Structures are given as C-alpha cells and as structure tokens.
Coordinates of C-alpha atoms in Angstrom, one line a residue:
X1 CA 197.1 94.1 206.2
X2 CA 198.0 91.3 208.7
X3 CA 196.3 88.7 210.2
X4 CA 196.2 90.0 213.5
X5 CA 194.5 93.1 212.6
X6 CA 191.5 91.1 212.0
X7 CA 191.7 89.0 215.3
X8 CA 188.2 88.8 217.4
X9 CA 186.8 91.7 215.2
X10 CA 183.4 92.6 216.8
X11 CA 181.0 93.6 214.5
X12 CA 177.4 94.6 214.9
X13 CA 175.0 95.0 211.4
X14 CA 171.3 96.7 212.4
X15 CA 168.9 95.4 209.7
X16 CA 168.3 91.6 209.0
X17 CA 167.0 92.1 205.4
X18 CA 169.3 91.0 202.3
X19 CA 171.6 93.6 202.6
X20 CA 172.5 93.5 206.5
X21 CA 172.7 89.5 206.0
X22 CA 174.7 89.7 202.7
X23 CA 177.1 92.4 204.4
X24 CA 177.5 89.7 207.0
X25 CA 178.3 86.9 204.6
X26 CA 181.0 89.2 202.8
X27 CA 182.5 90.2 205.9
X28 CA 183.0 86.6 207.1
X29 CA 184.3 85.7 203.8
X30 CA 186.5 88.5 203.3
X31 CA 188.0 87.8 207.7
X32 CA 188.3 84.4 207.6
X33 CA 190.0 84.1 203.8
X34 CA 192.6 86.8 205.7
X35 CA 193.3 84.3 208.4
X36 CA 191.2 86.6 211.0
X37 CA 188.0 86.0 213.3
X38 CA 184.8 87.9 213.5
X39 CA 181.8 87.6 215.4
X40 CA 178.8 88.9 213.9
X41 CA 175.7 90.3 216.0
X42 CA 172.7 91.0 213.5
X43 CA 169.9 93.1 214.9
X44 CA 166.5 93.1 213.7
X45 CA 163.4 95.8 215.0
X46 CA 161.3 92.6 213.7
X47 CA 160.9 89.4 215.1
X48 CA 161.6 87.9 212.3
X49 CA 164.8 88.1 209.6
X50 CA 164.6 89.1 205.9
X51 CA 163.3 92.1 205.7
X52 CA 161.6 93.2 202.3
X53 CA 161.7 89.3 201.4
X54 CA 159.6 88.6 203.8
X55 CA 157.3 91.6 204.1
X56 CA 157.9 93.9 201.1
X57 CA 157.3 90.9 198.3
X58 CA 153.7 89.8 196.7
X59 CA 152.7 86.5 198.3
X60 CA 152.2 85.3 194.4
X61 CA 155.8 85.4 193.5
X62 CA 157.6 82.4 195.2
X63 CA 160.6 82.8 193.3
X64 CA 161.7 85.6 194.5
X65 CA 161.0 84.7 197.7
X66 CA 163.5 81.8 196.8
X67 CA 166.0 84.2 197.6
X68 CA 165.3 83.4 201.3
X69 CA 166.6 80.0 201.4
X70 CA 170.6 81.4 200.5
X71 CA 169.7 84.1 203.4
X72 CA 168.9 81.1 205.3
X73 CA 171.2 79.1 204.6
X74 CA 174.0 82.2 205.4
X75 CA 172.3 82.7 208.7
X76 CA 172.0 78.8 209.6
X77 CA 175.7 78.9 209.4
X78 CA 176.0 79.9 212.5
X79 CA 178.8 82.5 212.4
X80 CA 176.2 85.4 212.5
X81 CA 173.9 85.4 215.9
X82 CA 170.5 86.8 214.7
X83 CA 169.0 89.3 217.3
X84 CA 165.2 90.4 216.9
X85 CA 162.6 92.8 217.8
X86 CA 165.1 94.8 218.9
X87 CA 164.8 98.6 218.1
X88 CA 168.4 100.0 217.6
X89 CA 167.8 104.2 219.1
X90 CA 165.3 102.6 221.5
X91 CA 166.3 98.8 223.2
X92 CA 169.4 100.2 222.6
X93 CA 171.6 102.9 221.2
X94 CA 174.0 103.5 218.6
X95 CA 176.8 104.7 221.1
X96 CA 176.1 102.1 222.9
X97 CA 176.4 99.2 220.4
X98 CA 179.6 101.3 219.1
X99 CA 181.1 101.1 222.5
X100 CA 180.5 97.3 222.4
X101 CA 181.7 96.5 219.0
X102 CA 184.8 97.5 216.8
X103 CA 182.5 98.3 214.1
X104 CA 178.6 99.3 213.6
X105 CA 176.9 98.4 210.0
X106 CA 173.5 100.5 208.9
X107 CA 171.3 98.1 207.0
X108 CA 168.0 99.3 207.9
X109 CA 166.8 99.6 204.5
X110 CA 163.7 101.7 203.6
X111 CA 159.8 101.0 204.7
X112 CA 158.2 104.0 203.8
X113 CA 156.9 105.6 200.6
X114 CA 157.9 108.7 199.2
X115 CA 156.2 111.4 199.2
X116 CA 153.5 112.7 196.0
X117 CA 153.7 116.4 196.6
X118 CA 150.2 117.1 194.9
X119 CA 146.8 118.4 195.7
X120 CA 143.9 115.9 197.4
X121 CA 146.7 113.4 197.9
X122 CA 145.9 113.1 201.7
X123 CA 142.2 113.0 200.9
X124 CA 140.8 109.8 202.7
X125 CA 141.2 106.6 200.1
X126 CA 144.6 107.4 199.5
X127 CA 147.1 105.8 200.2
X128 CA 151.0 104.8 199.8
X129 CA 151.9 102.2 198.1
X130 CA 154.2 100.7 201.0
X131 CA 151.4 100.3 203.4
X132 CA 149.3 98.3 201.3
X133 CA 152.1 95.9 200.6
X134 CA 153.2 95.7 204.4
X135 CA 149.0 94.8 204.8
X136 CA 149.1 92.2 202.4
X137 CA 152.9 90.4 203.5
X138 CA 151.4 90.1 207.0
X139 CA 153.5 92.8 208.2
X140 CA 153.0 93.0 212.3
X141 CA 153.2 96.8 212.7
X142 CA 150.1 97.6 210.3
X143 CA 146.2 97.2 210.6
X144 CA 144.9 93.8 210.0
X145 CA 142.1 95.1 207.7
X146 CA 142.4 97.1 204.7
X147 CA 138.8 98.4 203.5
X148 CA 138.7 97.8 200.0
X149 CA 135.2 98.8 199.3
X150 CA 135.3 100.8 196.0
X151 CA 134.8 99.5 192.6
X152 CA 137.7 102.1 190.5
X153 CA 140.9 101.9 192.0
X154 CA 144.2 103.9 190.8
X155 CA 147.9 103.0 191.0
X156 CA 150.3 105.7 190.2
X157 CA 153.5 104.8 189.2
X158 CA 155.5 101.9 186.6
X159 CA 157.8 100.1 189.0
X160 CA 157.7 96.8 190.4
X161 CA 155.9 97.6 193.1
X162 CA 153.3 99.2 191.1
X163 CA 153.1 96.3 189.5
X164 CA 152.5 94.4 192.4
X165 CA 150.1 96.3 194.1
X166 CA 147.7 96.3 191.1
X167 CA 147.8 92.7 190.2
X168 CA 147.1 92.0 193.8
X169 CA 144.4 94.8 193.5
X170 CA 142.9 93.0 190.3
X171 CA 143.7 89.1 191.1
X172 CA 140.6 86.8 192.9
X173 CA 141.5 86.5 196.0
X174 CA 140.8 82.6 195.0
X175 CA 143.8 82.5 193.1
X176 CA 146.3 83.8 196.3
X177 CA 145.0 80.8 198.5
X178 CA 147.6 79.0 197.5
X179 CA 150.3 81.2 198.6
X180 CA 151.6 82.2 202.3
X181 CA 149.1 85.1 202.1
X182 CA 147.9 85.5 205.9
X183 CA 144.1 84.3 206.7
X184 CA 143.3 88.2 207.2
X185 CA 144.7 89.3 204.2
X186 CA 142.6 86.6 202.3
X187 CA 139.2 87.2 204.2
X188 CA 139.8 91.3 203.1
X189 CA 140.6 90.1 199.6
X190 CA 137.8 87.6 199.2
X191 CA 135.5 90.9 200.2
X192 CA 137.1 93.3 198.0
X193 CA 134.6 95.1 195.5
X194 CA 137.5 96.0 192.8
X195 CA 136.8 95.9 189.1
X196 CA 139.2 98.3 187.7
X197 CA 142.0 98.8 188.2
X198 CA 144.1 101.9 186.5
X199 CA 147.8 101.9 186.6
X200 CA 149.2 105.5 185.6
X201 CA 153.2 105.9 184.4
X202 CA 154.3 109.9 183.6
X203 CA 156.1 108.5 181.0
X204 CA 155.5 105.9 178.0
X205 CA 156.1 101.5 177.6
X206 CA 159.3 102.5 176.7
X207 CA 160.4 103.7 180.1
X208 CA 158.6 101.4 182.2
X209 CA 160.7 100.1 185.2
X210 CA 159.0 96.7 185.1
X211 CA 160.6 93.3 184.7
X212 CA 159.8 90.8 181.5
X213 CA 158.5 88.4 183.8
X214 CA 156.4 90.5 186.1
X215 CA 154.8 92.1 182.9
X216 CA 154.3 88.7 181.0
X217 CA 152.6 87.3 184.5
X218 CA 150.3 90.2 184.5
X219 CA 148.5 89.0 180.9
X220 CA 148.2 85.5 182.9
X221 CA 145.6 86.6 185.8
X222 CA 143.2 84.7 185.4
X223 CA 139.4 86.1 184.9
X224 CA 141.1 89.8 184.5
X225 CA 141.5 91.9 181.2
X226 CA 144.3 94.1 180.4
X227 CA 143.0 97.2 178.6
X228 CA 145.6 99.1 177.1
X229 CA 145.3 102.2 174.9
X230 CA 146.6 103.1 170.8
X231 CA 147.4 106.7 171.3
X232 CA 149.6 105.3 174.2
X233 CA 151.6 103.8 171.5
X234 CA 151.9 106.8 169.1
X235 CA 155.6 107.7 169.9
X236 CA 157.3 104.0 169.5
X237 CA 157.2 104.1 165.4
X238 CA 160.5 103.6 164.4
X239 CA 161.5 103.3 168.2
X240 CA 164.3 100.5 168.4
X241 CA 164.9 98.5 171.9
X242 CA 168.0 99.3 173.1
X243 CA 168.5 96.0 175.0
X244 CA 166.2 92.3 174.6
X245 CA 164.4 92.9 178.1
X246 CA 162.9 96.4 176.5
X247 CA 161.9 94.3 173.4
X248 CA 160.4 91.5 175.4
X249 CA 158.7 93.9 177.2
X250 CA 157.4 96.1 174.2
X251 CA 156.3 93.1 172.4
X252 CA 154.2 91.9 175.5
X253 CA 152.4 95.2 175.2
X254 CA 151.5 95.5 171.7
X255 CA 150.3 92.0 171.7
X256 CA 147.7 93.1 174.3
X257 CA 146.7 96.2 172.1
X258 CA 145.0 93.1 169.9
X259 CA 143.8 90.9 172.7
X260 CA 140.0 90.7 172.5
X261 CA 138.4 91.3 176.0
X262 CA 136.9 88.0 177.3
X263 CA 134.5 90.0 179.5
X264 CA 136.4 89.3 182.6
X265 CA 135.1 90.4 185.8
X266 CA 137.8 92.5 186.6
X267 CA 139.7 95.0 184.1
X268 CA 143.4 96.2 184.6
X269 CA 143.9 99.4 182.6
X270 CA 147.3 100.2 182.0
X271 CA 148.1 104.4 180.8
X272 CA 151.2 106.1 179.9
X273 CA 152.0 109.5 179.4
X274 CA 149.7 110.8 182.3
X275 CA 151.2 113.1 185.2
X276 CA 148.9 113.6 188.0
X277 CA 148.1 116.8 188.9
X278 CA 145.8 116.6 191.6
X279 CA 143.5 114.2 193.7
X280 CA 139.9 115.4 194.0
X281 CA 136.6 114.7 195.8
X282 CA 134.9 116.7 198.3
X283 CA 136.3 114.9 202.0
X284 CA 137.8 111.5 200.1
X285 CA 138.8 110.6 196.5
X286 CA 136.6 110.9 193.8
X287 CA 138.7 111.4 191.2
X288 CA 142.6 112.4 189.4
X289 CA 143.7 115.0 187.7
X290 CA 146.2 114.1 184.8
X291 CA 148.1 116.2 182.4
X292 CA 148.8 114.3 178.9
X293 CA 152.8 114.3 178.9
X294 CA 154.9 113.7 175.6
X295 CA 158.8 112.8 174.7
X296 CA 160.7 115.7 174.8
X297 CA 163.2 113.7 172.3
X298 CA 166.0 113.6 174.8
X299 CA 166.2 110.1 176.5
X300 CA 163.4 109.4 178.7
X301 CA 162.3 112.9 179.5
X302 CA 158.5 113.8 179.3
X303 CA 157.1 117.6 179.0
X304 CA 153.5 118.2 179.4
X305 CA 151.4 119.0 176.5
X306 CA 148.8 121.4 178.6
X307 CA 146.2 118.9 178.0
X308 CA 144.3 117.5 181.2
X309 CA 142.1 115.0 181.9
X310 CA 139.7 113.7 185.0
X311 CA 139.8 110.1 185.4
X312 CA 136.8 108.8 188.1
X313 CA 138.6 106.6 191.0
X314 CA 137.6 106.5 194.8
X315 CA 141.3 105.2 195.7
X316 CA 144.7 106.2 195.0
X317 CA 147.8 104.1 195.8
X318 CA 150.8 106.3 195.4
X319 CA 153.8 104.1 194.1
X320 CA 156.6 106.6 193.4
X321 CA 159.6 105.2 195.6
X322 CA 160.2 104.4 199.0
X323 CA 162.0 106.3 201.5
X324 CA 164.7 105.2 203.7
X325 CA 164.2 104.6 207.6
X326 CA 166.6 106.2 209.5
X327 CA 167.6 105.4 212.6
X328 CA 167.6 107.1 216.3
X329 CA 171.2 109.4 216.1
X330 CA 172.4 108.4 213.1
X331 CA 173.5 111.2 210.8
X332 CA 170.6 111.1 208.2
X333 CA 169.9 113.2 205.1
X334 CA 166.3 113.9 205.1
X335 CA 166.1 115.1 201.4
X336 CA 168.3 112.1 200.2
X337 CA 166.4 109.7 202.1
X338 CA 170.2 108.1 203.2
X339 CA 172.5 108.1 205.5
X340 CA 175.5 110.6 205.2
X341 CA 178.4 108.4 204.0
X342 CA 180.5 108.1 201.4
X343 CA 181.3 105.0 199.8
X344 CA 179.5 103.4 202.8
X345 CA 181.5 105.1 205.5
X346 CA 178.7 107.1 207.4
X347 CA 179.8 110.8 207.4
X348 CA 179.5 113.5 210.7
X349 CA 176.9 115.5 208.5
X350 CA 173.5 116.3 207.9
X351 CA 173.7 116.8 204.3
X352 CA 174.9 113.6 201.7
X353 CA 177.1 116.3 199.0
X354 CA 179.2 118.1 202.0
X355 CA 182.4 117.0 200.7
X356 CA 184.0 118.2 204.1
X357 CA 182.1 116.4 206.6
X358 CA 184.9 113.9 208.5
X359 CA 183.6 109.7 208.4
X360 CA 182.6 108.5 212.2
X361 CA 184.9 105.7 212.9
X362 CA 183.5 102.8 212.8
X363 CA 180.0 103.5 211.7
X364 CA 178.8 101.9 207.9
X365 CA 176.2 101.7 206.0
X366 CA 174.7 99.7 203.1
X367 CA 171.8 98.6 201.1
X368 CA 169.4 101.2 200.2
X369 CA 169.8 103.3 203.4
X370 CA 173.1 103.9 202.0
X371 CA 172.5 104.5 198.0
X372 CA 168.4 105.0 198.2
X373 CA 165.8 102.8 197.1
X374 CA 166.9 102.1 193.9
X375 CA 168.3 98.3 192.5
X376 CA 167.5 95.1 192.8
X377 CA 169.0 92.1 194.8
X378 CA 172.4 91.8 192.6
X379 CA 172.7 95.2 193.4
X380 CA 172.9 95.1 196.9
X381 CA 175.4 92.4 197.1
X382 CA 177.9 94.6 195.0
X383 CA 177.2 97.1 197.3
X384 CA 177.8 95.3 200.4
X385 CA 181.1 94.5 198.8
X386 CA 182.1 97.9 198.8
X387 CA 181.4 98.7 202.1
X388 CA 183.0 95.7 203.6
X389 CA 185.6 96.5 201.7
X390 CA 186.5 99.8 203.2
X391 CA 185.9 98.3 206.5
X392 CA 188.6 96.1 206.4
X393 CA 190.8 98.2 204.8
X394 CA 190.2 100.7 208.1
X395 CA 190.6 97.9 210.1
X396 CA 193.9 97.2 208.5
X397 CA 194.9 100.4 208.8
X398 CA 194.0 100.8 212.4
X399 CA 191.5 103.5 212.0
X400 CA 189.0 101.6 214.0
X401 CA 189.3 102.3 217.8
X402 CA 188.8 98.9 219.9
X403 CA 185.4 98.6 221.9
X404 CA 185.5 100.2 225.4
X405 CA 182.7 98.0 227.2
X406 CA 182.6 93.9 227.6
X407 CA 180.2 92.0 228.3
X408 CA 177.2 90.3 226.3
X409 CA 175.2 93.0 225.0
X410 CA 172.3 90.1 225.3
X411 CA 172.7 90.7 229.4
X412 CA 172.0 94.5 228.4
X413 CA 168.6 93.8 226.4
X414 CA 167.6 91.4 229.2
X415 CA 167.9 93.6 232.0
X416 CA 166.0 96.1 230.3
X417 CA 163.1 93.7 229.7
X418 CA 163.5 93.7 225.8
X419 CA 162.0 90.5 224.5
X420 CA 164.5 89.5 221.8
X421 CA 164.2 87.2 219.6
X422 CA 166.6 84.8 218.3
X423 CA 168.0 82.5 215.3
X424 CA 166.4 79.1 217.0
X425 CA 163.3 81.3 217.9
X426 CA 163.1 82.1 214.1
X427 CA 163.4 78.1 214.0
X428 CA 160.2 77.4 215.4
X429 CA 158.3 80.4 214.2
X430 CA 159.4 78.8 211.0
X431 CA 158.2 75.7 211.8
X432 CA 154.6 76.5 213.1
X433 CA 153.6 78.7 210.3
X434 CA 154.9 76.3 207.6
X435 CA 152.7 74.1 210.2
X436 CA 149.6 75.8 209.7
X437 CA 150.3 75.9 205.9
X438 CA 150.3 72.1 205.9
X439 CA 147.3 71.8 208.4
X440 CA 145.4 74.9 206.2
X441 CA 141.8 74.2 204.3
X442 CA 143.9 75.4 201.8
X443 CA 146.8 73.5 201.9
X444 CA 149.4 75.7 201.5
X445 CA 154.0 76.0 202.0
X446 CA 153.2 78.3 204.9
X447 CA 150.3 80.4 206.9
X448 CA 152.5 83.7 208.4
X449 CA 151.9 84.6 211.9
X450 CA 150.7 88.2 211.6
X451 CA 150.4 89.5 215.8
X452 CA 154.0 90.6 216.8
X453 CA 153.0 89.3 220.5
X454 CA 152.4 86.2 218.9
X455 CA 155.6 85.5 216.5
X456 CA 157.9 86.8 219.3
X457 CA 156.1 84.4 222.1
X458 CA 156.2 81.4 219.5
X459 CA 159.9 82.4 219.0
X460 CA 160.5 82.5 222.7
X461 CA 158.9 79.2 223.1
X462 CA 155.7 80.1 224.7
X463 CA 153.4 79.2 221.4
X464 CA 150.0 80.7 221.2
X465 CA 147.3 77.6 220.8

C-alpha cells in the first residue's frame, strides 16, 4: 500500500450509534498513521448521535451511558462531520451517496424486536421489548404515553434488556427522578399500577445472559422483592462455574432463595425453565402458557418435559432479540436480520450463506447490521476493525472506483428541503437539555428533548421556549 492510495479518500458511514462512530475513529487512525487523508461524512435518520446509547439504554444506568463521552470526544474532534435526521433510501439514496464518496459504511444497527412466533402474542397488551425501551429513552419516533394500567406484568426472556425492562417495570418511578428520564416517561411511571413483575428464561440461572452488575443491581431496588423459586435450582447440584462472572452471578441468586420478603410494594419474580407456549385472553392478555423445560445434559440445551402451566398476566413484553434495520436498496437478508456481506464487505445477494454472490464495491457494513444483534460494546470495536481493515486493503489495491459526482452532498439535502442536523446543532441540543436538567424540580445531569420537531429546531437554532 502507498500513501497516495489513501489521498482525499471520501468516505460516508450511515448510522451515528457506537459502531458507525467507532468505524470512523479506526478509519481515521488506520489513514492518517499511513500518511493518507480522509474525510468522514456520518449520517444519522435521528437528530441526534449515539444511537442505542442514547435511546436503547435504561435511564438508571449512567455508566454505561459513560460510554458517550469517548463517542464524544471522537466526534468533537472534528475529522468526522456529523449529519442528522437524515434518512439514507429516503433524503437520499445509496447510489447516490456511492456516487459521491469512494466508499459507503452500513452502521444502521438494529431497532426492532424479533419476532415470538407463538399463539395470542399480538393480543392487545403485548408488546416487544424494543418499543418499551425506545418509550422510556425518550425516543422521538414512539408514543409519548405508554398505558401501564395492569397490576401482573410478564417479561419473557434473560438478556440485558430483559433485565432492563423489568427493573424499570418494578422500580418507583421516585427513584428514576434523578436520572435523564424525560418528564413524560416519569408522569407515565409515577401512574403505573405494577406490582409484579415476572421475568421468564426457557432455560435455567446457569444460562442467563445477564451481567454481574446488572443482576447484583436488581437485589438493590429499593421497596421491591425478588421472589425466586427452589425447584428452579434443582439441576445446579454439583454444577461448577465455568468462569468467575457465572459464579458471581450464581451466588447472587441463591442468596436471594434465603432473603426474607420485607413486604415490599412491588415483587419481581424471576422463573427459569419455562418456554412459552402461547398468550391467552379473550381480545387482550390474560394469561401465558408455559411448558416446564429441563437440561438435556449437552451444554445449554433445554427439552420440554410435557408439563404446562398458566401463569395470570394482562401484559407481555417480548424480549427475545432485536432485529436489524435495513436500509432502502441495500442487499438485506430478511431471515438473518443482516446485511449480505462477508467479513463486512456487503455482498450482491439476498441470502447471507451464498458463497457465490460477488462484494459491491465500495459498500461495508458493521456493527450488528453486519453480524446481528449479538455482543456488547468491545465487541463492536473489534468488529469495526475488521471492516476497516478490508477497506483499506481494497483501497490499496485499487478495487474501489473513484466518486463520479462533486459537489457538497449538504447542497443536495438543502435543495430538497431536508432539515439536517449538525455536530454544533447537537452542541446546543446538548446544552439546553443538560439546561433543563439543571433548572428541573428535580435537579437532574440532563432533561431529553423528546418531539423530533423540537430537537431538530433547537439544533438548527430556532429553540422552542
């Protein structure tokens, strides 16, 4: 590779969550430590950047939202121009930022759930679990009130986001004031009629995707018991953790199988070994249909034992995965939930395993539109790595053709009227909710802006009184 292979590369990345900003971190890096240039457009359907940080994290967990200030700080640098609420297949297509750039990153990352093939599950009270975190992250595109009018509430899944939704289920609302929760999400909390709430894994604490921390924060709500059940527990005799995390995590849950209930308000009930089998109720939920699973003796495999049980609820949150979000003409494998590509270089083919299908030049993803929804942030650098990795190397070997149009692709998105927002327009929106956090009843690091109208006229310096 020379130097002057990498000379006024032109790149544009269409997702401004972790892994669009970390692929344009690497790829600066990995340019400028060859003695090359790059200039980096970062589009965003979103007014604002960060993605699942921003809008896919509980409001009770400010360390991970810590994360933000190294996006920031990667994004402040100024050798990536942010460009938001801009919808890449819609503002603007993919042929034509590929005619405009040398090369075209897919970082859009996945918003929606998966699905729950099952009986009842589009009954009315259920739900995914996506939705309800995009309600309470202040997420512009959803509802501003979620009815949360039933006493028994169910959860289905044991992931982090499981996790999340039921201790946000089960949690006072007066405990969240002190977060960046928005003042809608509060008022619906504050009115919620929730007492129990029922998380349900299909297989046992052994194979729980949960982290040590998450788990040992859940025993900490305050004025909320965890009820957890012996015959859950049956299979772990003689069971020993394969790694310290597992026995963290094991010994957090037999020390709750002795923990006297205080006679807490509210009651999180956590069950293993349960594979739903159907929603029912006559018109909305009523209740869930379960089959009793058991170890099959071979890893983390479950098999059902024929016994089923009814477990009264009158909402279901479905937590079993997300889904990736495709976008307009990009070559997208709808049972994957990906992109076609290989190794990050997007592939001319409907379907991810057709070993024939030829790479598009120029066109890469990353993140979890590339691999699915599956790791967490350490992951997604690693995998930004590889991709960036292969696009230099094409670069090098001057597989990528050289854009065909010049020209500020800005000038495009303002002649069609597309109200974009930019990196000092995230500036000030940063500024006036952190703002109304300091100027809250409830004093608080920041108060988000929910309306889209509203963050992208505060970002385009008309603020809203």
């Amino acid at each position: 590779m020379t130097s002057s292979s990498l000379q006024n590369l032109r790149v544009a990345i269409v997702g401004a969550g972790p892994a669009g900003i970390y692929a344009g971190n690497i790829l600066t890096n990995s340019v400028v430590e060859a003695g090359g240039t790059v200039a980096i457009d970062l589009f965003e359907s979103l007014p604002a950047p960060y993605g699942l940080i921003r809008y896919g994290v509980a409001p009770d967990h400010p360390r991970i939202k810590g994360i933000v200030n190294s996006l920031h700080e990667m994004l402040d640098a100024g050798t990536t121009r942010f460009i938001g609420n801009v919808e890449v297949g819609r503002d603007i297509s993919i042929d034509e930022l590929q005619e405009r750039y040398d090369a075209v990153i897919l970082a859009t990352g996945a918003i929606r759930d998966a699905a729950l093939d099952i009986p009842g599950i589009d009954l009315e009270g259920s739900y995914g679990a996506a939705d309800f975190v995009a309600w309470f992250d202040g997420h512009p595109d959803v509802p501003t009130e979620w009815t949360l009018d039933q006493r028994e509430v169910a959860v289905i899944g044991n992931g982090n986001v499981a996790l999340d939704v039921a201790r946000v289920l089960a949690k006072h609302a007066v405990d969240l004031r002190s977060t960046e929760i928005a003042d809608n999400v509060l008022a619906g909390l504050e009115a919620s009629a929730v007492t129990d709430v029922h998380v349900f894994g299909r297989r046992g604490p052994a194979d729980i995707k949960f982290t040590p921390i998450e788990l040992r924060e859940l025993g900490e709500v305050p004025n909320v018991d965890i009820v957890v059940h012996d015959e859950d527990f049956a299979y772990l005799e003689g069971l020993v953790p394969s790694n310290n995390q597992l026995k963290v995590m094991l010994r957090i849950l037999q020390s709750w199988r002795t923990r006297e209930s205080t006679g807490a308000s509210r009651r999180l009930h956590l069950h293993f070994y349960h594979s739903p089998v159907a929603v029912l109720g006559d018109g909305k939920v009523e209740a869930i249909r379960f089959e009793r699973t058991e170890p099959t003796g071979e890893g983390s495999a479950v098999r059902g034992t024929g016994e089923f049980r009814e477990i009264a609820v009158q909402q279901v949150y479905r937590a079993v995965g997300y889904y990736g979000t495709p976008v307009i003409d990009a070559p997208f494998d709808e049972k994957a939930g990906v992109v076609s590509n290989v190794e990050g270089r997007v592939k001319d083919a409907a379907v991810t395993g057709d070993a024939e299908a030829p790479v598009i030049a120029g066109l890469y993803a990353t993140g979890w539109i590339k691999r699915g929804p599956v790791g967490l942030i350490g992951h997604t650098k690693s995998d930004a790595m590889e991709t960036i990795a292969h696009l230099v190397a094409d670069v090098a070997a001057g597989r990528l053709g050289a854009p065909t149009v010049d020209g500020d692709v800005l000038d495009v998105l303002e002649e069609r009227d597309v109200a974009f927002t930019t990196w000092d327009g995230w500036l000030a929106l940063d500024a006036h909710e952190r703002e109304l956090g300091a100027n809250h009843l409830h004093t608080r690091e920041r108060v988000k802006v929910v309306p889209r109208d509203e963050q992208v006229a505060i970002s385009r310096g008309a603020l809203v009184p």
